[in-house]
Each structure stands twice: as structure tokens, then as C-alpha cells.
Amino acid sequence: MNKTNPPDNVDPMKQINRALGLFLLCFGLIILMAVLFTETTIGKITNVIAGLIFSLIGVLMIGIRKSKAASSATDIGS
């Protein structure tokens, strides 16, 4: 079996949302870690807000993908 090709039943949009969500989550965490190296108060506040926004968007993109998959599975069963 060729492991580089995804299964036929996987929606490409779900894969894109997951990859983009993971990227945004990691990027947000990196920005949050940058708070430790920022000297000014306004810089720290800016980094915290930006890091939280990016992380939240990343988590939502991953979570929406999973919740849509779960809801479509229950719709099929009923």
C-alpha cells in the first residue's frame, strides 16, 4: 500500500483546515513564548494578544473540523 496517498474518503478541505490550524496554533505558541524576550510592556501586551488570537483560531480550525466530522457521522446513522 502506498502511504503517501491519502484514503479516497478523506475530504481535502478537512486536511487543509487541520494543517492550517496546526500551523496557526504553533505560530501562536511561538508568539506567546516571545513575550519572555520582549522588554517593553506594550510589546508584551501585543505579543500576548496576538499569540492568543492565533492560537484560538488554530484550535477552532482543528475543533470545527472534528465537530463537523462527528455531526456528519451522527446524521448518517439516523
mmCIF file of the N, C-alpha and C atoms, coordinates in Angstrom:
data_MODEL
# 
_entry.id   MODEL 
# 
loop_
_atom_site.group_PDB 
_atom_site.id 
_atom_site.type_symbol 
_atom_site.label_atom_id 
_atom_site.label_alt_id 
_atom_site.label_comp_id 
_atom_site.label_asym_id 
_atom_site.label_entity_id 
_atom_site.label_seq_id 
_atom_site.pdbx_PDB_ins_code 
_atom_site.Cartn_x 
_atom_site.Cartn_y 
_atom_site.Cartn_z 
_atom_site.occupancy 
_atom_site.B_iso_or_equiv 
_atom_site.pdbx_formal_charge 
_atom_site.auth_seq_id 
_atom_site.auth_comp_id 
_atom_site.auth_asym_id 
_atom_site.auth_atom_id 
_atom_site.pdbx_PDB_model_num 
ATOM 1   N N  . MET A 1 1  ? 0.841   -1.176 0.000  1.00 0.00 ? 1  MET A N  1 
ATOM 2   C CA . MET A 1 1  ? 0.000   0.000  0.000  1.00 0.00 ? 1  MET A CA 1 
ATOM 3   C C  . MET A 1 1  ? 0.888   1.242  0.000  1.00 0.00 ? 1  MET A C  1 
ATOM 4   N N  . ASN A 1 2  ? 0.548   2.193  -0.836 1.00 0.00 ? 2  ASN A N  1 
ATOM 5   C CA . ASN A 1 2  ? 1.296   3.433  -0.928 1.00 0.00 ? 2  ASN A CA 1 
ATOM 6   C C  . ASN A 1 2  ? 0.860   4.364  0.200  1.00 0.00 ? 2  ASN A C  1 
ATOM 7   N N  . LYS A 1 3  ? 1.768   4.723  1.091  1.00 0.00 ? 3  LYS A N  1 
ATOM 8   C CA . LYS A 1 3  ? 1.419   5.527  2.260  1.00 0.00 ? 3  LYS A CA 1 
ATOM 9   C C  . LYS A 1 3  ? 1.431   7.020  1.973  1.00 0.00 ? 3  LYS A C  1 
ATOM 10  N N  . THR A 1 4  ? 1.855   7.442  0.800  1.00 0.00 ? 4  THR A N  1 
ATOM 11  C CA . THR A 1 4  ? 1.890   8.867  0.509  1.00 0.00 ? 4  THR A CA 1 
ATOM 12  C C  . THR A 1 4  ? 0.538   9.389  0.063  1.00 0.00 ? 4  THR A C  1 
ATOM 13  N N  . ASN A 1 5  ? -0.308  8.541  -0.478 1.00 0.00 ? 5  ASN A N  1 
ATOM 14  C CA . ASN A 1 5  ? -1.624  8.970  -0.932 1.00 0.00 ? 5  ASN A CA 1 
ATOM 15  C C  . ASN A 1 5  ? -2.637  8.813  0.194  1.00 0.00 ? 5  ASN A C  1 
ATOM 16  N N  . PRO A 1 6  ? -3.458  9.861  0.443  1.00 0.00 ? 6  PRO A N  1 
ATOM 17  C CA . PRO A 1 6  ? -4.481  9.740  1.482  1.00 0.00 ? 6  PRO A CA 1 
ATOM 18  C C  . PRO A 1 6  ? -5.607  8.830  1.006  1.00 0.00 ? 6  PRO A C  1 
ATOM 19  N N  . PRO A 1 7  ? -6.389  8.284  1.922  1.00 0.00 ? 7  PRO A N  1 
ATOM 20  C CA . PRO A 1 7  ? -7.531  7.462  1.506  1.00 0.00 ? 7  PRO A CA 1 
ATOM 21  C C  . PRO A 1 7  ? -8.525  8.288  0.694  1.00 0.00 ? 7  PRO A C  1 
ATOM 22  N N  . ASP A 1 8  ? -9.288  7.613  -0.134 1.00 0.00 ? 8  ASP A N  1 
ATOM 23  C CA . ASP A 1 8  ? -10.218 8.314  -1.017 1.00 0.00 ? 8  ASP A CA 1 
ATOM 24  C C  . ASP A 1 8  ? -11.364 8.978  -0.263 1.00 0.00 ? 8  ASP A C  1 
ATOM 25  N N  . ASN A 1 9  ? -11.706 8.484  0.927  1.00 0.00 ? 9  ASN A N  1 
ATOM 26  C CA . ASN A 1 9  ? -12.857 9.026  1.634  1.00 0.00 ? 9  ASN A CA 1 
ATOM 27  C C  . ASN A 1 9  ? -12.518 10.236 2.502  1.00 0.00 ? 9  ASN A C  1 
ATOM 28  N N  . VAL A 1 10 ? -11.268 10.709 2.502  1.00 0.00 ? 10 VAL A N  1 
ATOM 29  C CA . VAL A 1 10 ? -10.879 11.864 3.304  1.00 0.00 ? 10 VAL A CA 1 
ATOM 30  C C  . VAL A 1 10 ? -11.100 13.127 2.481  1.00 0.00 ? 10 VAL A C  1 
ATOM 31  N N  . ASP A 1 11 ? -11.831 14.079 3.069  1.00 0.00 ? 11 ASP A N  1 
ATOM 32  C CA . ASP A 1 11 ? -12.114 15.340 2.400  1.00 0.00 ? 11 ASP A CA 1 
ATOM 33  C C  . ASP A 1 11 ? -10.850 16.209 2.393  1.00 0.00 ? 11 ASP A C  1 
ATOM 34  N N  . PRO A 1 12 ? -10.424 16.690 1.228  1.00 0.00 ? 12 PRO A N  1 
ATOM 35  C CA . PRO A 1 12 ? -9.208  17.510 1.178  1.00 0.00 ? 12 PRO A CA 1 
ATOM 36  C C  . PRO A 1 12 ? -9.343  18.804 1.982  1.00 0.00 ? 12 PRO A C  1 
ATOM 37  N N  . MET A 1 13 ? -10.561 19.339 2.091  1.00 0.00 ? 13 MET A N  1 
ATOM 38  C CA . MET A 1 13 ? -10.763 20.569 2.861  1.00 0.00 ? 13 MET A CA 1 
ATOM 39  C C  . MET A 1 13 ? -10.488 20.327 4.342  1.00 0.00 ? 13 MET A C  1 
ATOM 40  N N  . LYS A 1 14 ? -10.821 19.137 4.828  1.00 0.00 ? 14 LYS A N  1 
ATOM 41  C CA . LYS A 1 14 ? -10.542 18.800 6.227  1.00 0.00 ? 14 LYS A CA 1 
ATOM 42  C C  . LYS A 1 14 ? -9.043  18.736 6.469  1.00 0.00 ? 14 LYS A C  1 
ATOM 43  N N  . GLN A 1 15 ? -8.318  18.186 5.505  1.00 0.00 ? 15 GLN A N  1 
ATOM 44  C CA . GLN A 1 15 ? -6.865  18.107 5.640  1.00 0.00 ? 15 GLN A CA 1 
ATOM 45  C C  . GLN A 1 15 ? -6.241  19.502 5.636  1.00 0.00 ? 15 GLN A C  1 
ATOM 46  N N  . ILE A 1 16 ? -6.747  20.372 4.778  1.00 0.00 ? 16 ILE A N  1 
ATOM 47  C CA . ILE A 1 16 ? -6.225  21.738 4.713  1.00 0.00 ? 16 ILE A CA 1 
ATOM 48  C C  . ILE A 1 16 ? -6.515  22.474 6.011  1.00 0.00 ? 16 ILE A C  1 
ATOM 49  N N  . ASN A 1 17 ? -7.748  22.340 6.525  1.00 0.00 ? 17 ASN A N  1 
ATOM 50  C CA . ASN A 1 17 ? -8.099  23.008 7.776  1.00 0.00 ? 17 ASN A CA 1 
ATOM 51  C C  . ASN A 1 17 ? -7.248  22.507 8.933  1.00 0.00 ? 17 ASN A C  1 
ATOM 52  N N  . ARG A 1 18 ? -6.994  21.215 8.965  1.00 0.00 ? 18 ARG A N  1 
ATOM 53  C CA . ARG A 1 18 ? -6.177  20.659 10.047 1.00 0.00 ? 18 ARG A CA 1 
ATOM 54  C C  . ARG A 1 18 ? -4.744  21.174 9.963  1.00 0.00 ? 18 ARG A C  1 
ATOM 55  N N  . ALA A 1 19 ? -4.177  21.156 8.762  1.00 0.00 ? 19 ALA A N  1 
ATOM 56  C CA . ALA A 1 19 ? -2.796  21.616 8.593  1.00 0.00 ? 19 ALA A CA 1 
ATOM 57  C C  . ALA A 1 19 ? -2.675  23.104 8.911  1.00 0.00 ? 19 ALA A C  1 
ATOM 58  N N  . LEU A 1 20 ? -3.614  23.896 8.417  1.00 0.00 ? 20 LEU A N  1 
ATOM 59  C CA . LEU A 1 20 ? -3.574  25.331 8.676  1.00 0.00 ? 20 LEU A CA 1 
ATOM 60  C C  . LEU A 1 20 ? -3.821  25.620 10.151 1.00 0.00 ? 20 LEU A C  1 
ATOM 61  N N  . GLY A 1 21 ? -4.723  24.868 10.766 1.00 0.00 ? 21 GLY A N  1 
ATOM 62  C CA . GLY A 1 21 ? -4.984  25.033 12.192 1.00 0.00 ? 21 GLY A CA 1 
ATOM 63  C C  . GLY A 1 21 ? -3.766  24.701 13.035 1.00 0.00 ? 21 GLY A C  1 
ATOM 64  N N  . LEU A 1 22 ? -3.074  23.618 12.689 1.00 0.00 ? 22 LEU A N  1 
ATOM 65  C CA . LEU A 1 22 ? -1.857  23.259 13.427 1.00 0.00 ? 22 LEU A CA 1 
ATOM 66  C C  . LEU A 1 22 ? -0.770  24.317 13.251 1.00 0.00 ? 22 LEU A C  1 
ATOM 67  N N  . PHE A 1 23 ? -0.652  24.850 12.036 1.00 0.00 ? 23 PHE A N  1 
ATOM 68  C CA . PHE A 1 23 ? 0.334   25.902 11.794 1.00 0.00 ? 23 PHE A CA 1 
ATOM 69  C C  . PHE A 1 23 ? 0.022   27.136 12.629 1.00 0.00 ? 23 PHE A C  1 
ATOM 70  N N  . LEU A 1 24 ? -1.244  27.572 12.623 1.00 0.00 ? 24 LEU A N  1 
ATOM 71  C CA . LEU A 1 24 ? -1.608  28.766 13.382 1.00 0.00 ? 24 LEU A CA 1 
ATOM 72  C C  . LEU A 1 24 ? -1.439  28.550 14.880 1.00 0.00 ? 24 LEU A C  1 
ATOM 73  N N  . LEU A 1 25 ? -1.749  27.348 15.350 1.00 0.00 ? 25 LEU A N  1 
ATOM 74  C CA . LEU A 1 25 ? -1.570  27.042 16.767 1.00 0.00 ? 25 LEU A CA 1 
ATOM 75  C C  . LEU A 1 25 ? -0.090  27.111 17.150 1.00 0.00 ? 25 LEU A C  1 
ATOM 76  N N  . CYS A 1 26 ? 0.771   26.506 16.352 1.00 0.00 ? 26 CYS A N  1 
ATOM 77  C CA . CYS A 1 26 ? 2.213   26.551 16.635 1.00 0.00 ? 26 CYS A CA 1 
ATOM 78  C C  . CYS A 1 26 ? 2.753   27.974 16.542 1.00 0.00 ? 26 CYS A C  1 
ATOM 79  N N  . PHE A 1 27 ? 2.290   28.722 15.553 1.00 0.00 ? 27 PHE A N  1 
ATOM 80  C CA . PHE A 1 27 ? 2.730   30.104 15.391 1.00 0.00 ? 27 PHE A CA 1 
ATOM 81  C C  . PHE A 1 27 ? 2.298   30.945 16.586 1.00 0.00 ? 27 PHE A C  1 
ATOM 82  N N  . GLY A 1 28 ? 1.069   30.736 17.056 1.00 0.00 ? 28 GLY A N  1 
ATOM 83  C CA . GLY A 1 28 ? 0.587   31.456 18.231 1.00 0.00 ? 28 GLY A CA 1 
ATOM 84  C C  . GLY A 1 28 ? 1.389   31.123 19.472 1.00 0.00 ? 28 GLY A C  1 
ATOM 85  N N  . LEU A 1 29 ? 1.763   29.861 19.630 1.00 0.00 ? 29 LEU A N  1 
ATOM 86  C CA . LEU A 1 29 ? 2.570   29.468 20.789 1.00 0.00 ? 29 LEU A CA 1 
ATOM 87  C C  . LEU A 1 29 ? 3.971   30.078 20.727 1.00 0.00 ? 29 LEU A C  1 
ATOM 88  N N  . ILE A 1 30 ? 4.520   30.181 19.528 1.00 0.00 ? 30 ILE A N  1 
ATOM 89  C CA . ILE A 1 30 ? 5.835   30.820 19.374 1.00 0.00 ? 30 ILE A CA 1 
ATOM 90  C C  . ILE A 1 30 ? 5.747   32.293 19.752 1.00 0.00 ? 30 ILE A C  1 
ATOM 91  N N  . ILE A 1 31 ? 4.672   32.956 19.329 1.00 0.00 ? 31 ILE A N  1 
ATOM 92  C CA . ILE A 1 31 ? 4.496   34.368 19.685 1.00 0.00 ? 31 ILE A CA 1 
ATOM 93  C C  . ILE A 1 31 ? 4.329   34.517 21.195 1.00 0.00 ? 31 ILE A C  1 
ATOM 94  N N  . LEU A 1 32 ? 3.604   33.591 21.819 1.00 0.00 ? 32 LEU A N  1 
ATOM 95  C CA . LEU A 1 32 ? 3.448   33.652 23.274 1.00 0.00 ? 32 LEU A CA 1 
ATOM 96  C C  . LEU A 1 32 ? 4.793   33.457 23.984 1.00 0.00 ? 32 LEU A C  1 
ATOM 97  N N  . MET A 1 33 ? 5.648   32.615 23.445 1.00 0.00 ? 33 MET A N  1 
ATOM 98  C CA . MET A 1 33 ? 6.973   32.429 24.047 1.00 0.00 ? 33 MET A CA 1 
ATOM 99  C C  . MET A 1 33 ? 7.848   33.665 23.840 1.00 0.00 ? 33 MET A C  1 
ATOM 100 N N  . ALA A 1 34 ? 7.560   34.444 22.805 1.00 0.00 ? 34 ALA A N  1 
ATOM 101 C CA . ALA A 1 34 ? 8.332   35.658 22.543 1.00 0.00 ? 34 ALA A CA 1 
ATOM 102 C C  . ALA A 1 34 ? 8.096   36.719 23.607 1.00 0.00 ? 34 ALA A C  1 
ATOM 103 N N  . VAL A 1 35 ? 7.029   36.566 24.394 1.00 0.00 ? 35 VAL A N  1 
ATOM 104 C CA . VAL A 1 35 ? 6.761   37.510 25.477 1.00 0.00 ? 35 VAL A CA 1 
ATOM 105 C C  . VAL A 1 35 ? 7.930   37.525 26.464 1.00 0.00 ? 35 VAL A C  1 
ATOM 106 N N  . LEU A 1 36 ? 8.558   36.384 26.658 1.00 0.00 ? 36 LEU A N  1 
ATOM 107 C CA . LEU A 1 36 ? 9.670   36.296 27.607 1.00 0.00 ? 36 LEU A CA 1 
ATOM 108 C C  . LEU A 1 36 ? 10.874  37.127 27.174 1.00 0.00 ? 36 LEU A C  1 
ATOM 109 N N  . PHE A 1 37 ? 10.992  37.393 25.876 1.00 0.00 ? 37 PHE A N  1 
ATOM 110 C CA . PHE A 1 37 ? 12.154  38.107 25.356 1.00 0.00 ? 37 PHE A CA 1 
ATOM 111 C C  . PHE A 1 37 ? 11.844  39.555 24.983 1.00 0.00 ? 37 PHE A C  1 
ATOM 112 N N  . THR A 1 38 ? 10.626  39.998 25.256 1.00 0.00 ? 38 THR A N  1 
ATOM 113 C CA . THR A 1 38 ? 10.227  41.361 24.931 1.00 0.00 ? 38 THR A CA 1 
ATOM 114 C C  . THR A 1 38 ? 10.482  42.256 26.138 1.00 0.00 ? 38 THR A C  1 
ATOM 115 N N  . GLU A 1 39 ? 11.051  43.428 25.902 1.00 0.00 ? 39 GLU A N  1 
ATOM 116 C CA . GLU A 1 39 ? 11.432  44.301 27.007 1.00 0.00 ? 39 GLU A CA 1 
ATOM 117 C C  . GLU A 1 39 ? 10.329  45.262 27.424 1.00 0.00 ? 39 GLU A C  1 
ATOM 118 N N  . THR A 1 40 ? 9.588   45.806 26.480 1.00 0.00 ? 40 THR A N  1 
ATOM 119 C CA . THR A 1 40 ? 8.604   46.834 26.822 1.00 0.00 ? 40 THR A CA 1 
ATOM 120 C C  . THR A 1 40 ? 7.265   46.215 27.193 1.00 0.00 ? 40 THR A C  1 
ATOM 121 N N  . THR A 1 41 ? 6.510   46.954 27.984 1.00 0.00 ? 41 THR A N  1 
ATOM 122 C CA . THR A 1 41 ? 5.194   46.477 28.420 1.00 0.00 ? 41 THR A CA 1 
ATOM 123 C C  . THR A 1 41 ? 4.229   46.394 27.249 1.00 0.00 ? 41 THR A C  1 
ATOM 124 N N  . ILE A 1 42 ? 4.235   47.398 26.384 1.00 0.00 ? 42 ILE A N  1 
ATOM 125 C CA . ILE A 1 42 ? 3.320   47.383 25.237 1.00 0.00 ? 42 ILE A CA 1 
ATOM 126 C C  . ILE A 1 42 ? 3.668   46.239 24.292 1.00 0.00 ? 42 ILE A C  1 
ATOM 127 N N  . GLY A 1 43 ? 4.949   45.919 24.184 1.00 0.00 ? 43 GLY A N  1 
ATOM 128 C CA . GLY A 1 43 ? 5.360   44.782 23.358 1.00 0.00 ? 43 GLY A CA 1 
ATOM 129 C C  . GLY A 1 43 ? 4.871   43.467 23.928 1.00 0.00 ? 43 GLY A C  1 
ATOM 130 N N  . LYS A 1 44 ? 4.929   43.341 25.247 1.00 0.00 ? 44 LYS A N  1 
ATOM 131 C CA . LYS A 1 44 ? 4.440   42.121 25.892 1.00 0.00 ? 44 LYS A CA 1 
ATOM 132 C C  . LYS A 1 44 ? 2.937   41.974 25.716 1.00 0.00 ? 44 LYS A C  1 
ATOM 133 N N  . ILE A 1 45 ? 2.216   43.076 25.896 1.00 0.00 ? 45 ILE A N  1 
ATOM 134 C CA . ILE A 1 45 ? 0.756   43.036 25.732 1.00 0.00 ? 45 ILE A CA 1 
ATOM 135 C C  . ILE A 1 45 ? 0.400   42.667 24.297 1.00 0.00 ? 45 ILE A C  1 
ATOM 136 N N  . THR A 1 46 ? 1.101   43.268 23.339 1.00 0.00 ? 46 THR A N  1 
ATOM 137 C CA . THR A 1 46 ? 0.844   42.979 21.929 1.00 0.00 ? 46 THR A CA 1 
ATOM 138 C C  . THR A 1 46 ? 1.116   41.517 21.610 1.00 0.00 ? 46 THR A C  1 
ATOM 139 N N  . ASN A 1 47 ? 2.215   40.987 22.111 1.00 0.00 ? 47 ASN A N  1 
ATOM 140 C CA . ASN A 1 47 ? 2.549   39.586 21.849 1.00 0.00 ? 47 ASN A CA 1 
ATOM 141 C C  . ASN A 1 47 ? 1.545   38.636 22.491 1.00 0.00 ? 47 ASN A C  1 
ATOM 142 N N  . VAL A 1 48 ? 1.094   38.948 23.693 1.00 0.00 ? 48 VAL A N  1 
ATOM 143 C CA . VAL A 1 48 ? 0.106   38.086 24.355 1.00 0.00 ? 48 VAL A CA 1 
ATOM 144 C C  . VAL A 1 48 ? -1.196  38.074 23.567 1.00 0.00 ? 48 VAL A C  1 
ATOM 145 N N  . ILE A 1 49 ? -1.665  39.252 23.172 1.00 0.00 ? 49 ILE A N  1 
ATOM 146 C CA . ILE A 1 49 ? -2.930  39.327 22.428 1.00 0.00 ? 49 ILE A CA 1 
ATOM 147 C C  . ILE A 1 49 ? -2.811  38.617 21.081 1.00 0.00 ? 49 ILE A C  1 
ATOM 148 N N  . ALA A 1 50 ? -1.738  38.886 20.345 1.00 0.00 ? 50 ALA A N  1 
ATOM 149 C CA . ALA A 1 50 ? -1.559  38.250 19.034 1.00 0.00 ? 50 ALA A CA 1 
ATOM 150 C C  . ALA A 1 50 ? -1.405  36.740 19.175 1.00 0.00 ? 50 ALA A C  1 
ATOM 151 N N  . GLY A 1 51 ? -0.629  36.300 20.155 1.00 0.00 ? 51 GLY A N  1 
ATOM 152 C CA . GLY A 1 51 ? -0.440  34.865 20.368 1.00 0.00 ? 51 GLY A CA 1 
ATOM 153 C C  . GLY A 1 51 ? -1.734  34.161 20.719 1.00 0.00 ? 51 GLY A C  1 
ATOM 154 N N  . LEU A 1 52 ? -2.540  34.786 21.577 1.00 0.00 ? 52 LEU A N  1 
ATOM 155 C CA . LEU A 1 52 ? -3.822  34.182 21.947 1.00 0.00 ? 52 LEU A CA 1 
ATOM 156 C C  . LEU A 1 52 ? -4.786  34.132 20.764 1.00 0.00 ? 52 LEU A C  1 
ATOM 157 N N  . ILE A 1 53 ? -4.792  35.180 19.955 1.00 0.00 ? 53 ILE A N  1 
ATOM 158 C CA . ILE A 1 53 ? -5.687  35.197 18.786 1.00 0.00 ? 53 ILE A CA 1 
ATOM 159 C C  . ILE A 1 53 ? -5.290  34.105 17.793 1.00 0.00 ? 53 ILE A C  1 
ATOM 160 N N  . PHE A 1 54 ? -4.006  34.020 17.468 1.00 0.00 ? 54 PHE A N  1 
ATOM 161 C CA . PHE A 1 54 ? -3.556  32.981 16.534 1.00 0.00 ? 54 PHE A CA 1 
ATOM 162 C C  . PHE A 1 54 ? -3.821  31.583 17.081 1.00 0.00 ? 54 PHE A C  1 
ATOM 163 N N  . SER A 1 55 ? -3.549  31.385 18.367 1.00 0.00 ? 55 SER A N  1 
ATOM 164 C CA . SER A 1 55 ? -3.779  30.068 18.970 1.00 0.00 ? 55 SER A CA 1 
ATOM 165 C C  . SER A 1 55 ? -5.257  29.712 18.968 1.00 0.00 ? 55 SER A C  1 
ATOM 166 N N  . LEU A 1 56 ? -6.104  30.676 19.291 1.00 0.00 ? 56 LEU A N  1 
ATOM 167 C CA . LEU A 1 56 ? -7.546  30.428 19.313 1.00 0.00 ? 56 LEU A CA 1 
ATOM 168 C C  . LEU A 1 56 ? -8.068  30.067 17.924 1.00 0.00 ? 56 LEU A C  1 
ATOM 169 N N  . ILE A 1 57 ? -7.623  30.793 16.916 1.00 0.00 ? 57 ILE A N  1 
ATOM 170 C CA . ILE A 1 57 ? -8.051  30.486 15.548 1.00 0.00 ? 57 ILE A CA 1 
ATOM 171 C C  . ILE A 1 57 ? -7.582  29.093 15.147 1.00 0.00 ? 57 ILE A C  1 
ATOM 172 N N  . GLY A 1 58 ? -6.349  28.742 15.497 1.00 0.00 ? 58 GLY A N  1 
ATOM 173 C CA . GLY A 1 58 ? -5.831  27.409 15.179 1.00 0.00 ? 58 GLY A CA 1 
ATOM 174 C C  . GLY A 1 58 ? -6.630  26.313 15.849 1.00 0.00 ? 58 GLY A C  1 
ATOM 175 N N  . VAL A 1 59 ? -6.938  26.487 17.137 1.00 0.00 ? 59 VAL A N  1 
ATOM 176 C CA . VAL A 1 59 ? -7.722  25.482 17.865 1.00 0.00 ? 59 VAL A CA 1 
ATOM 177 C C  . VAL A 1 59 ? -9.126  25.372 17.276 1.00 0.00 ? 59 VAL A C  1 
ATOM 178 N N  . LEU A 1 60 ? -9.721  26.502 16.933 1.00 0.00 ? 60 LEU A N  1 
ATOM 179 C CA . LEU A 1 60 ? -11.064 26.472 16.341 1.00 0.00 ? 60 LEU A CA 1 
ATOM 180 C C  . LEU A 1 60 ? -11.064 25.770 14.987 1.00 0.00 ? 60 LEU A C  1 
ATOM 181 N N  . MET A 1 61 ? -10.036 25.992 14.185 1.00 0.00 ? 61 MET A N  1 
ATOM 182 C CA . MET A 1 61 ? -9.982  25.322 12.878 1.00 0.00 ? 61 MET A CA 1 
ATOM 183 C C  . MET A 1 61 ? -9.857  23.817 13.045 1.00 0.00 ? 61 MET A C  1 
ATOM 184 N N  . ILE A 1 62 ? -9.082  23.380 14.015 1.00 0.00 ? 62 ILE A N  1 
ATOM 185 C CA . ILE A 1 62 ? -8.950  21.943 14.270 1.00 0.00 ? 62 ILE A CA 1 
ATOM 186 C C  . ILE A 1 62 ? -10.233 21.407 14.883 1.00 0.00 ? 62 ILE A C  1 
ATOM 187 N N  . GLY A 1 63 ? -10.820 22.144 15.826 1.00 0.00 ? 63 GLY A N  1 
ATOM 188 C CA . GLY A 1 63 ? -12.034 21.704 16.509 1.00 0.00 ? 63 GLY A CA 1 
ATOM 189 C C  . GLY A 1 63 ? -13.246 21.660 15.606 1.00 0.00 ? 63 GLY A C  1 
ATOM 190 N N  . ILE A 1 64 ? -13.399 22.637 14.737 1.00 0.00 ? 64 ILE A N  1 
ATOM 191 C CA . ILE A 1 64 ? -14.535 22.652 13.806 1.00 0.00 ? 64 ILE A CA 1 
ATOM 192 C C  . ILE A 1 64 ? -14.433 21.477 12.855 1.00 0.00 ? 64 ILE A C  1 
ATOM 193 N N  . ARG A 1 65 ? -13.231 21.156 12.438 1.00 0.00 ? 65 ARG A N  1 
ATOM 194 C CA . ARG A 1 65 ? -13.043 20.010 11.545 1.00 0.00 ? 65 ARG A CA 1 
ATOM 195 C C  . ARG A 1 65 ? -13.518 18.741 12.229 1.00 0.00 ? 65 ARG A C  1 
ATOM 196 N N  . LYS A 1 66 ? -13.162 18.559 13.498 1.00 0.00 ? 66 LYS A N  1 
ATOM 197 C CA . LYS A 1 66 ? -13.547 17.345 14.213 1.00 0.00 ? 66 LYS A CA 1 
ATOM 198 C C  . LYS A 1 66 ? -15.035 17.335 14.523 1.00 0.00 ? 66 LYS A C  1 
ATOM 199 N N  . SER A 1 67 ? -15.602 18.495 14.879 1.00 0.00 ? 67 SER A N  1 
ATOM 200 C CA . SER A 1 67 ? -17.023 18.518 15.225 1.00 0.00 ? 67 SER A CA 1 
ATOM 201 C C  . SER A 1 67 ? -17.894 18.307 13.990 1.00 0.00 ? 67 SER A C  1 
ATOM 202 N N  . LYS A 1 68 ? -17.479 18.821 12.842 1.00 0.00 ? 68 LYS A N  1 
ATOM 203 C CA . LYS A 1 68 ? -18.250 18.588 11.619 1.00 0.00 ? 68 LYS A CA 1 
ATOM 204 C C  . LYS A 1 68 ? -18.212 17.114 11.240 1.00 0.00 ? 68 LYS A C  1 
ATOM 205 N N  . ALA A 1 69 ? -17.067 16.482 11.435 1.00 0.00 ? 69 ALA A N  1 
ATOM 206 C CA . ALA A 1 69 ? -16.956 15.056 11.121 1.00 0.00 ? 69 ALA A CA 1 
ATOM 207 C C  . ALA A 1 69 ? -17.835 14.242 12.059 1.00 0.00 ? 69 ALA A C  1 
ATOM 208 N N  . ALA A 1 70 ? -17.890 14.614 13.326 1.00 0.00 ? 70 ALA A N  1 
ATOM 209 C CA . ALA A 1 70 ? -18.713 13.885 14.293 1.00 0.00 ? 70 ALA A CA 1 
ATOM 210 C C  . ALA A 1 70 ? -20.196 14.098 14.012 1.00 0.00 ? 70 ALA A C  1 
ATOM 211 N N  . SER A 1 71 ? -20.588 15.323 13.666 1.00 0.00 ? 71 SER A N  1 
ATOM 212 C CA . SER A 1 71 ? -22.000 15.583 13.407 1.00 0.00 ? 71 SER A CA 1 
ATOM 213 C C  . SER A 1 71 ? -22.459 14.924 12.108 1.00 0.00 ? 71 SER A C  1 
ATOM 214 N N  . SER A 1 72 ? -21.601 14.869 11.103 1.00 0.00 ? 72 SER A N  1 
ATOM 215 C CA . SER A 1 72 ? -21.998 14.215 9.859  1.00 0.00 ? 72 SER A CA 1 
ATOM 216 C C  . SER A 1 72 ? -22.104 12.707 10.054 1.00 0.00 ? 72 SER A C  1 
ATOM 217 N N  . ALA A 1 73 ? -21.307 12.154 10.953 1.00 0.00 ? 73 ALA A N  1 
ATOM 218 C CA . ALA A 1 73 ? -21.396 10.720 11.231 1.00 0.00 ? 73 ALA A CA 1 
ATOM 219 C C  . ALA A 1 73 ? -22.702 10.393 11.944 1.00 0.00 ? 73 ALA A C  1 
ATOM 220 N N  . THR A 1 74 ? -23.164 11.272 12.823 1.00 0.00 ? 74 THR A N  1 
ATOM 221 C CA . THR A 1 74 ? -24.431 11.020 13.512 1.00 0.00 ? 74 THR A CA 1 
ATOM 222 C C  . THR A 1 74 ? -25.609 11.251 12.576 1.00 0.00 ? 74 THR A C  1 
ATOM 223 N N  . ASP A 1 75 ? -25.473 12.186 11.637 1.00 0.00 ? 75 ASP A N  1 
ATOM 224 C CA . ASP A 1 75 ? -26.549 12.419 10.674 1.00 0.00 ? 75 ASP A CA 1 
ATOM 225 C C  . ASP A 1 75 ? -26.734 11.217 9.757  1.00 0.00 ? 75 ASP A C  1 
ATOM 226 N N  . ILE A 1 76 ? -25.658 10.572 9.400  1.00 0.00 ? 76 ILE A N  1 
ATOM 227 C CA . ILE A 1 76 ? -25.732 9.414  8.511  1.00 0.00 ? 76 ILE A CA 1 
ATOM 228 C C  . ILE A 1 76 ? -26.403 8.251  9.223  1.00 0.00 ? 76 ILE A C  1 
ATOM 229 N N  . GLY A 1 77 ? -26.124 8.111  10.515 1.00 0.00 ? 77 GLY A N  1 
ATOM 230 C CA . GLY A 1 77 ? -26.677 6.992  11.271 1.00 0.00 ? 77 GLY A CA 1 
ATOM 231 C C  . GLY A 1 77 ? -28.162 7.112  11.538 1.00 0.00 ? 77 GLY A C  1 
ATOM 232 N N  . SER A 1 78 ? -28.732 8.306  11.486 1.00 0.00 ? 78 SER A N  1 
ATOM 233 C CA . SER A 1 78 ? -30.161 8.447  11.802 1.00 0.00 ? 78 SER A CA 1 
ATOM 234 C C  . SER A 1 78 ? -31.038 8.544  10.590 1.00 0.00 ? 78 SER A C  1 
# 
